[in-house]
Amino acid sequence: MSIKVNQVSKLYGKQKALDNISFEIESGEIVGFLGPNGAGKSTMMKIITGFISQTDGEVFVNDIQIDPEAIDIRNKIGYLPEHNPLYLDMYVREYLLFIAGMYKLDNKKARVEEMIEQTGLTKESSKKISELSKGYRQRVGLAQALIHDPSVIILDEPTSGLDPNQIVEIRDLILKVGKQKTVMLSTHIMQEVEAICDRIIIIDKGKIIAQEKMQDASKIVADNEFIIELELDSKIDLDLIQKLPEVIEIHHKKEGVLLIRSMSDIRSNLFELAVENNLKVLSMRIVEKTLEEIFQEITKENS
Ligand code: ADP
């Protein structure tokens, strides 16, 4: 087990940022830590990396308990904080050499060149960090997080503030380096986890509200809820549909097309209702939900 979080809570004064959180991440997994702003993602990551202490509970990385004094294990973790604190006056190469020195790496120069190449910084490597675009600064942040070849990588919003091209490049980079590592990344962008992760953990208001393997994510709500798209040849009195057992709500998708949320698969009831009212069913299907919809639904229910 690479990361084990056991009943962790964190209070900032009276504010509860994390409320009894437990989860595990296996070696080799890329896990997305998903949640709206203020959910507690950064707080959890700072605790895992030993930057701040929890109020309650325990965290283990590679079976070693984390606390701010546990320097040896902290050196096995790569961390890209949310507000990537770079030394703007330093040159890219100079900065990475400085970081390599902090980790007391052998062959510092060779390792720095390797990281510059891997993170696509070659063209920018002679510039000052202050002269770099946000996307390139993020690459420097990633190079900094990876330079000591950590087995566990924690990335806090690695693509926030980047343009679409930069997002794709950084995601590819994470996928590439993530192959042999354990990666936990936070985001509030659903497509991000869909693109990169093996598993998602969704948190809201400091509590875990769902965790699923990516391929099972659609089950999170689909187990007890259906969305049916219904197209009829002419208008139907919506009250008639609303009166069917198990119907939760009805939306107009576009002219003539309804989206019906229900607690069970009521397609046959809808078909009968249409026939009873002399309407023709032009099409009817169960809508597979996107992760985005699932996420909105889950966080909405918890607010
Ligand atoms: P996220 O990363 O999901 O946006 P955070 O972990 O940054 O969430 O914040 C979780 C909650 O803790 C928020 O309500 C935030 O305002 C609060 N919080 C975070 N850091 C501090 C701090 N240093 N002092 C007080 N409250 C904080």
Tab-separated table of C-alpha atoms and ligand atoms in Angstrom:
chain	number	residue	atom	x	y	z
A	1	MET	CA	0.000	0.000	0.000
A	2	SER	CA	1.551	3.320	-1.031
A	3	ILE	CA	-0.757	5.713	0.770
A	4	LYS	CA	-2.967	4.881	3.715
A	5	VAL	CA	-5.095	7.576	5.305
A	6	ASN	CA	-6.811	6.451	8.471
A	7	GLN	CA	-9.614	8.490	10.070
A	8	VAL	CA	-7.956	11.825	9.472
A	9	SER	CA	-9.590	15.046	10.602
A	10	LYS	CA	-8.218	18.571	10.410
A	11	LEU	CA	-9.464	21.628	12.213
A	12	TYR	CA	-8.325	25.151	11.355
A	13	GLY	CA	-9.493	26.848	14.537
A	14	LYS	CA	-13.156	25.943	14.626
A	15	GLN	CA	-13.340	25.276	10.882
A	16	LYS	CA	-13.408	21.542	10.098
A	17	ALA	CA	-11.522	21.132	6.820
A	18	LEU	CA	-11.367	17.310	6.967
A	19	ASP	CA	-13.865	15.139	8.780
A	20	ASN	CA	-12.763	11.570	9.530
A	21	ILE	CA	-11.329	10.684	6.125
A	22	SER	CA	-10.020	7.204	5.325
A	23	PHE	CA	-8.767	5.815	2.019
A	24	GLU	CA	-5.929	3.773	0.552
A	25	ILE	CA	-3.988	4.074	-2.670
A	26	GLU	CA	-2.105	1.084	-4.061
A	27	SER	CA	1.320	1.273	-5.660
A	28	GLY	CA	1.065	2.082	-9.341
A	29	GLU	CA	-2.375	3.670	-9.192
A	30	ILE	CA	-3.225	7.148	-10.510
A	31	VAL	CA	-6.011	8.418	-8.298
A	32	GLY	CA	-7.991	11.604	-8.848
A	33	PHE	CA	-8.997	13.514	-5.773
A	34	LEU	CA	-12.050	15.388	-6.893
A	35	GLY	CA	-14.144	17.994	-5.171
A	36	PRO	CA	-15.443	21.531	-5.368
A	37	ASN	CA	-13.358	24.441	-4.086
A	38	GLY	CA	-13.002	24.358	-0.332
A	39	ALA	CA	-13.736	20.595	-0.147
A	40	GLY	CA	-10.450	19.898	1.659
A	41	LYS	CA	-8.292	18.580	-1.187
A	42	SER	CA	-5.253	20.781	-0.593
A	43	THR	CA	-5.453	20.223	3.152
A	44	MET	CA	-5.404	16.431	2.656
A	45	MET	CA	-2.437	16.670	0.295
A	46	LYS	CA	-0.474	18.919	2.650
A	47	ILE	CA	-1.013	16.360	5.423
A	48	ILE	CA	0.076	13.421	3.245
A	49	THR	CA	3.246	15.281	2.265
A	50	GLY	CA	3.948	16.231	5.884
A	51	PHE	CA	3.691	19.992	5.339
A	52	ILE	CA	1.016	20.361	7.996
A	53	SER	CA	-0.203	18.061	10.761
A	54	GLN	CA	-3.631	16.558	11.086
A	55	THR	CA	-5.745	17.158	14.183
A	56	ASP	CA	-6.692	13.470	14.356
A	57	GLY	CA	-5.909	10.180	12.615
A	58	GLU	CA	-2.841	8.718	10.908
A	59	VAL	CA	-1.234	8.799	7.478
A	60	PHE	CA	1.212	6.206	6.163
A	61	VAL	CA	3.266	6.437	2.989
A	62	ASN	CA	5.006	3.198	1.995
A	63	ASP	CA	3.971	1.895	5.443
A	64	ILE	CA	5.862	4.649	7.265
A	65	GLN	CA	3.907	7.048	9.425
A	66	ILE	CA	3.991	10.626	8.182
A	67	ASP	CA	4.609	13.580	10.408
A	68	PRO	CA	6.398	16.841	9.704
A	69	GLU	CA	9.619	15.440	11.254
A	70	ALA	CA	9.661	12.257	9.152
A	71	ILE	CA	12.212	13.656	6.703
A	72	ASP	CA	13.359	10.339	5.192
A	73	ILE	CA	9.925	9.336	4.017
A	74	ARG	CA	9.066	12.900	2.976
A	75	ASN	CA	12.062	12.736	0.650
A	76	LYS	CA	10.414	9.798	-1.140
A	77	ILE	CA	7.391	11.927	-1.988
A	78	GLY	CA	7.190	14.338	-4.910
A	79	TYR	CA	4.851	17.250	-4.297
A	80	LEU	CA	3.533	19.940	-6.587
A	81	PRO	CA	1.695	22.383	-4.320
A	82	GLU	CA	-1.337	24.287	-5.560
A	83	HIS	CA	0.454	27.632	-5.647
A	84	ASN	CA	3.695	26.361	-7.060
A	85	PRO	CA	6.243	28.430	-5.087
A	86	LEU	CA	9.110	28.906	-7.517
A	87	TYR	CA	12.064	31.221	-7.085
A	88	LEU	CA	11.277	33.657	-9.859
A	89	ASP	CA	14.736	35.234	-9.956
A	90	MET	CA	16.453	31.922	-10.603
A	91	TYR	CA	17.148	30.433	-14.008
A	92	VAL	CA	15.407	27.132	-14.761
A	93	ARG	CA	18.601	25.069	-14.729
A	94	GLU	CA	19.960	26.882	-11.675
A	95	TYR	CA	16.724	26.280	-9.761
A	96	LEU	CA	16.608	22.576	-10.578
A	97	LEU	CA	20.280	22.209	-9.602
A	98	PHE	CA	19.410	23.884	-6.308
A	99	ILE	CA	16.575	21.383	-5.720
A	100	ALA	CA	18.833	18.463	-6.726
A	101	GLY	CA	21.321	19.773	-4.138
A	102	MET	CA	18.650	19.869	-1.446
A	103	TYR	CA	17.990	16.184	-2.059
A	104	LYS	CA	21.755	15.536	-2.111
A	105	LEU	CA	21.446	13.661	-5.396
A	106	ASP	CA	24.448	12.043	-7.049
A	107	ASN	CA	25.059	13.209	-10.614
A	108	LYS	CA	23.058	16.394	-10.071
A	109	LYS	CA	23.873	17.865	-13.478
A	110	ALA	CA	22.907	14.755	-15.421
A	111	ARG	CA	19.691	14.388	-13.461
A	112	VAL	CA	18.751	18.030	-14.075
A	113	GLU	CA	19.323	17.616	-17.824
A	114	GLU	CA	17.224	14.452	-17.785
A	115	MET	CA	14.356	16.263	-16.047
A	116	ILE	CA	14.592	19.247	-18.416
A	117	GLU	CA	14.279	16.862	-21.325
A	118	GLN	CA	11.475	14.769	-19.785
A	119	THR	CA	9.326	17.760	-18.888
A	120	GLY	CA	9.823	19.439	-22.272
A	121	LEU	CA	11.769	22.391	-20.886
A	122	THR	CA	14.769	22.208	-23.207
A	123	LYS	CA	13.963	25.362	-25.200
A	124	GLU	CA	13.186	27.372	-22.075
A	125	SER	CA	15.931	26.010	-19.864
A	126	SER	CA	18.198	29.075	-20.158
A	127	LYS	CA	15.444	31.498	-19.162
A	128	LYS	CA	14.678	33.006	-15.798
A	129	ILE	CA	11.607	31.454	-14.170
A	130	SER	CA	9.961	34.905	-14.107
A	131	GLU	CA	10.152	34.952	-17.925
A	132	LEU	CA	8.245	31.685	-18.337
A	133	SER	CA	4.560	31.277	-19.193
A	134	LYS	CA	2.270	29.629	-16.640
A	135	GLY	CA	2.448	26.318	-18.528
A	136	TYR	CA	6.251	26.273	-18.484
A	137	ARG	CA	6.345	27.280	-14.815
A	138	GLN	CA	4.108	24.300	-14.152
A	139	ARG	CA	6.619	22.069	-15.954
A	140	VAL	CA	9.376	23.433	-13.743
A	141	GLY	CA	7.137	22.591	-10.775
A	142	LEU	CA	6.712	19.063	-12.076
A	143	ALA	CA	10.447	18.705	-12.717
A	144	GLN	CA	11.010	19.848	-9.119
A	145	ALA	CA	8.465	17.277	-7.884
A	146	LEU	CA	10.037	14.418	-9.855
A	147	ILE	CA	13.761	15.145	-9.753
A	148	HIS	CA	14.514	12.870	-6.798
A	149	ASP	CA	12.654	9.984	-8.463
A	150	PRO	CA	9.972	9.718	-5.760
A	151	SER	CA	7.783	6.621	-5.661
A	152	VAL	CA	4.738	8.623	-4.567
A	153	ILE	CA	3.715	11.810	-6.386
A	154	ILE	CA	1.151	14.274	-5.057
A	155	LEU	CA	-0.017	16.919	-7.514
A	156	ASP	CA	-2.358	19.667	-6.346
A	157	GLU	CA	-4.360	21.014	-9.302
A	158	PRO	CA	-1.512	20.378	-11.759
A	159	THR	CA	-3.302	21.888	-14.750
A	160	SER	CA	-5.102	24.822	-13.161
A	161	GLY	CA	-4.690	28.070	-15.079
A	162	LEU	CA	-3.262	26.396	-18.188
A	163	ASP	CA	-4.582	26.765	-21.719
A	164	PRO	CA	-6.095	23.718	-23.476
A	165	ASN	CA	-2.866	22.788	-25.296
A	166	GLN	CA	-0.800	23.045	-22.148
A	167	ILE	CA	-3.391	20.958	-20.287
A	168	VAL	CA	-3.036	18.137	-22.801
A	169	GLU	CA	0.771	18.282	-22.600
A	170	ILE	CA	0.840	18.241	-18.798
A	171	ARG	CA	-1.691	15.374	-18.697
A	172	ASP	CA	0.446	13.358	-21.113
A	173	LEU	CA	3.450	14.033	-18.952
A	174	ILE	CA	1.626	12.847	-15.820
A	175	LEU	CA	0.505	9.701	-17.615
A	176	LYS	CA	4.081	9.052	-18.751
A	177	VAL	CA	5.711	9.515	-15.359
A	178	GLY	CA	2.752	7.925	-13.584
A	179	LYS	CA	3.395	4.561	-15.233
A	180	GLN	CA	5.841	3.342	-12.623
A	181	LYS	CA	4.692	5.536	-9.733
A	182	THR	CA	1.792	6.098	-7.395
A	183	VAL	CA	0.100	9.361	-8.279
A	184	MET	CA	-2.567	11.287	-6.444
A	185	LEU	CA	-3.793	14.432	-8.143
A	186	SER	CA	-6.442	16.893	-7.129
A	187	THR	CA	-8.717	18.673	-9.511
A	188	HIS	CA	-12.152	20.128	-9.797
A	189	ILE	CA	-12.237	19.334	-13.511
A	190	MET	CA	-14.080	16.140	-14.304
A	191	GLN	CA	-12.504	15.621	-17.721
A	192	GLU	CA	-9.158	15.587	-16.014
A	193	VAL	CA	-9.880	12.460	-14.011
A	194	GLU	CA	-11.596	10.869	-16.986
A	195	ALA	CA	-8.448	11.482	-19.037
A	196	ILE	CA	-5.833	10.364	-16.531
A	197	CYS	CA	-7.041	8.420	-13.533
A	198	ASP	CA	-7.612	4.767	-12.664
A	199	ARG	CA	-9.836	5.683	-9.749
A	200	ILE	CA	-11.586	8.685	-8.250
A	201	ILE	CA	-12.164	9.751	-4.690
A	202	ILE	CA	-14.774	12.491	-4.428
A	203	ILE	CA	-14.747	14.714	-1.379
A	204	ASP	CA	-17.080	17.482	-0.349
A	205	LYS	CA	-17.066	19.551	2.835
A	206	GLY	CA	-14.217	17.482	4.240
A	207	LYS	CA	-15.938	14.110	3.821
A	208	ILE	CA	-15.482	11.355	1.252
A	209	ILE	CA	-18.751	11.005	-0.593
A	210	ALA	CA	-17.759	8.453	-3.228
A	211	GLN	CA	-14.828	6.377	-4.392
A	212	GLU	CA	-14.895	4.225	-7.479
A	213	LYS	CA	-12.699	2.712	-10.129
A	214	MET	CA	-12.953	4.797	-13.308
A	215	GLN	CA	-14.829	2.137	-15.260
A	216	ASP	CA	-17.389	1.842	-12.437
A	217	ALA	CA	-17.853	5.576	-11.979
A	218	SER	CA	-21.162	5.655	-13.805
A	219	LYS	CA	-22.537	3.238	-11.198
A	220	ILE	CA	-22.211	5.820	-8.433
A	221	VAL	CA	-25.703	7.117	-9.041
A	222	ALA	CA	-26.933	4.816	-11.764
A	223	ASP	CA	-27.481	2.061	-9.209
A	224	ASN	CA	-30.512	3.806	-7.841
A	225	GLU	CA	-31.398	6.311	-10.524
A	226	PHE	CA	-32.119	6.440	-14.238
A	227	ILE	CA	-32.306	9.190	-16.814
A	228	ILE	CA	-34.522	8.338	-19.782
A	229	GLU	CA	-34.575	10.390	-22.937
A	230	LEU	CA	-38.003	10.281	-24.578
A	231	GLU	CA	-38.983	11.696	-27.945
A	232	LEU	CA	-42.677	11.795	-28.827
A	233	ASP	CA	-44.386	12.867	-32.036
A	234	SER	CA	-46.359	15.538	-30.230
A	235	LYS	CA	-46.778	17.226	-26.837
A	236	ILE	CA	-47.752	15.249	-23.749
A	237	ASP	CA	-49.222	16.574	-20.510
A	238	LEU	CA	-46.171	16.435	-18.210
A	239	ASP	CA	-48.402	15.847	-15.186
A	240	LEU	CA	-49.223	12.419	-16.608
A	241	ILE	CA	-45.522	11.490	-16.563
A	242	GLN	CA	-44.932	13.082	-13.185
A	243	LYS	CA	-47.712	10.895	-11.744
A	244	LEU	CA	-45.948	7.675	-12.738
A	245	PRO	CA	-44.449	5.958	-9.724
A	246	GLU	CA	-40.689	6.497	-9.271
A	247	VAL	CA	-40.459	9.685	-11.389
A	248	ILE	CA	-38.209	12.304	-9.754
A	249	GLU	CA	-38.207	15.131	-12.264
A	250	ILE	CA	-38.700	15.995	-15.922
A	251	HIS	CA	-36.631	18.336	-18.086
A	252	HIS	CA	-37.146	19.562	-21.624
A	253	LYS	CA	-33.958	18.719	-23.489
A	254	LYS	CA	-35.123	20.401	-26.686
A	255	GLU	CA	-38.370	20.713	-28.624
A	256	GLY	CA	-40.215	17.385	-28.341
A	257	VAL	CA	-37.483	15.649	-26.308
A	258	LEU	CA	-37.853	15.046	-22.589
A	259	LEU	CA	-35.313	13.902	-20.017
A	260	ILE	CA	-36.996	11.981	-17.230
A	261	ARG	CA	-35.178	11.157	-13.994
A	262	SER	CA	-36.624	8.199	-12.161
A	263	MET	CA	-35.848	5.756	-9.408
A	264	SER	CA	-36.201	2.755	-11.731
A	265	ASP	CA	-36.290	1.867	-15.408
A	266	ILE	CA	-39.812	3.036	-16.345
A	267	ARG	CA	-39.455	2.761	-20.108
A	268	SER	CA	-42.336	0.296	-20.450
A	269	ASN	CA	-44.617	2.555	-18.356
A	270	LEU	CA	-43.683	5.495	-20.561
A	271	PHE	CA	-44.405	3.478	-23.674
A	272	GLU	CA	-47.855	2.467	-22.365
A	273	LEU	CA	-48.602	6.051	-21.342
A	274	ALA	CA	-47.771	7.285	-24.832
A	275	VAL	CA	-50.009	4.646	-26.454
A	276	GLU	CA	-52.911	5.433	-24.070
A	277	ASN	CA	-52.655	9.069	-25.146
A	278	ASN	CA	-52.445	8.312	-28.863
A	279	LEU	CA	-48.847	9.473	-29.081
A	280	LYS	CA	-46.050	7.789	-30.990
A	281	VAL	CA	-42.714	7.100	-29.345
A	282	LEU	CA	-40.102	8.269	-31.870
A	283	SER	CA	-37.202	7.242	-29.652
A	284	MET	CA	-36.505	6.254	-26.073
A	285	ARG	CA	-33.212	5.391	-24.379
A	286	ILE	CA	-31.448	5.336	-21.057
A	287	VAL	CA	-28.875	8.117	-20.933
A	288	GLU	CA	-25.439	7.109	-19.731
A	289	LYS	CA	-24.283	9.843	-17.428
A	290	THR	CA	-20.991	11.601	-17.807
A	291	LEU	CA	-18.715	11.821	-14.829
A	292	GLU	CA	-19.372	15.547	-14.776
A	293	GLU	CA	-23.097	14.950	-14.285
A	294	ILE	CA	-22.465	12.362	-11.612
A	295	PHE	CA	-20.123	14.672	-9.767
A	296	GLN	CA	-22.580	17.577	-9.867
A	297	GLU	CA	-25.338	15.308	-8.679
A	298	ILE	CA	-23.379	13.910	-5.766
A	299	THR	CA	-22.051	17.248	-4.538
A	300	LYS	CA	-25.514	18.810	-4.973
A	301	GLU	CA	-27.085	16.123	-2.772
A	302	ASN	CA	-24.569	16.831	-0.064
A	303	SER	CA	-25.076	20.585	0.029
B	1	ADP	P1	-9.662	22.607	-1.605
B	1	ADP	O1	-8.219	22.311	-1.843
B	1	ADP	O2	-10.549	21.421	-1.852
B	1	ADP	O3	-10.143	23.826	-2.349
B	1	ADP	P2	-8.787	23.369	1.057
B	1	ADP	O4	-8.141	22.169	1.643
B	1	ADP	O5	-7.899	24.442	0.522
B	1	ADP	O6	-9.856	22.919	-0.045
B	1	ADP	O7	-9.732	24.028	2.157
B	1	ADP	C1	-10.660	23.288	2.949
B	1	ADP	C2	-11.320	24.223	3.945
B	1	ADP	O8	-10.357	24.628	4.923
B	1	ADP	C3	-11.858	25.501	3.340
B	1	ADP	O9	-13.051	25.851	4.005
B	1	ADP	C4	-10.769	26.510	3.604
B	1	ADP	O10	-11.301	27.818	3.717
B	1	ADP	C5	-10.225	26.039	4.933
B	1	ADP	N1	-8.787	26.343	5.066
B	1	ADP	C6	-7.789	25.917	4.263
B	1	ADP	N2	-6.593	26.370	4.692
B	1	ADP	C7	-6.843	27.104	5.811
B	1	ADP	C8	-6.014	27.830	6.729
B	1	ADP	N3	-4.678	27.860	6.588
B	1	ADP	N4	-6.640	28.450	7.749
B	1	ADP	C9	-7.975	28.393	7.902
B	1	ADP	N5	-8.807	27.730	7.089
B	1	ADP	C10	-8.261	27.096	6.044
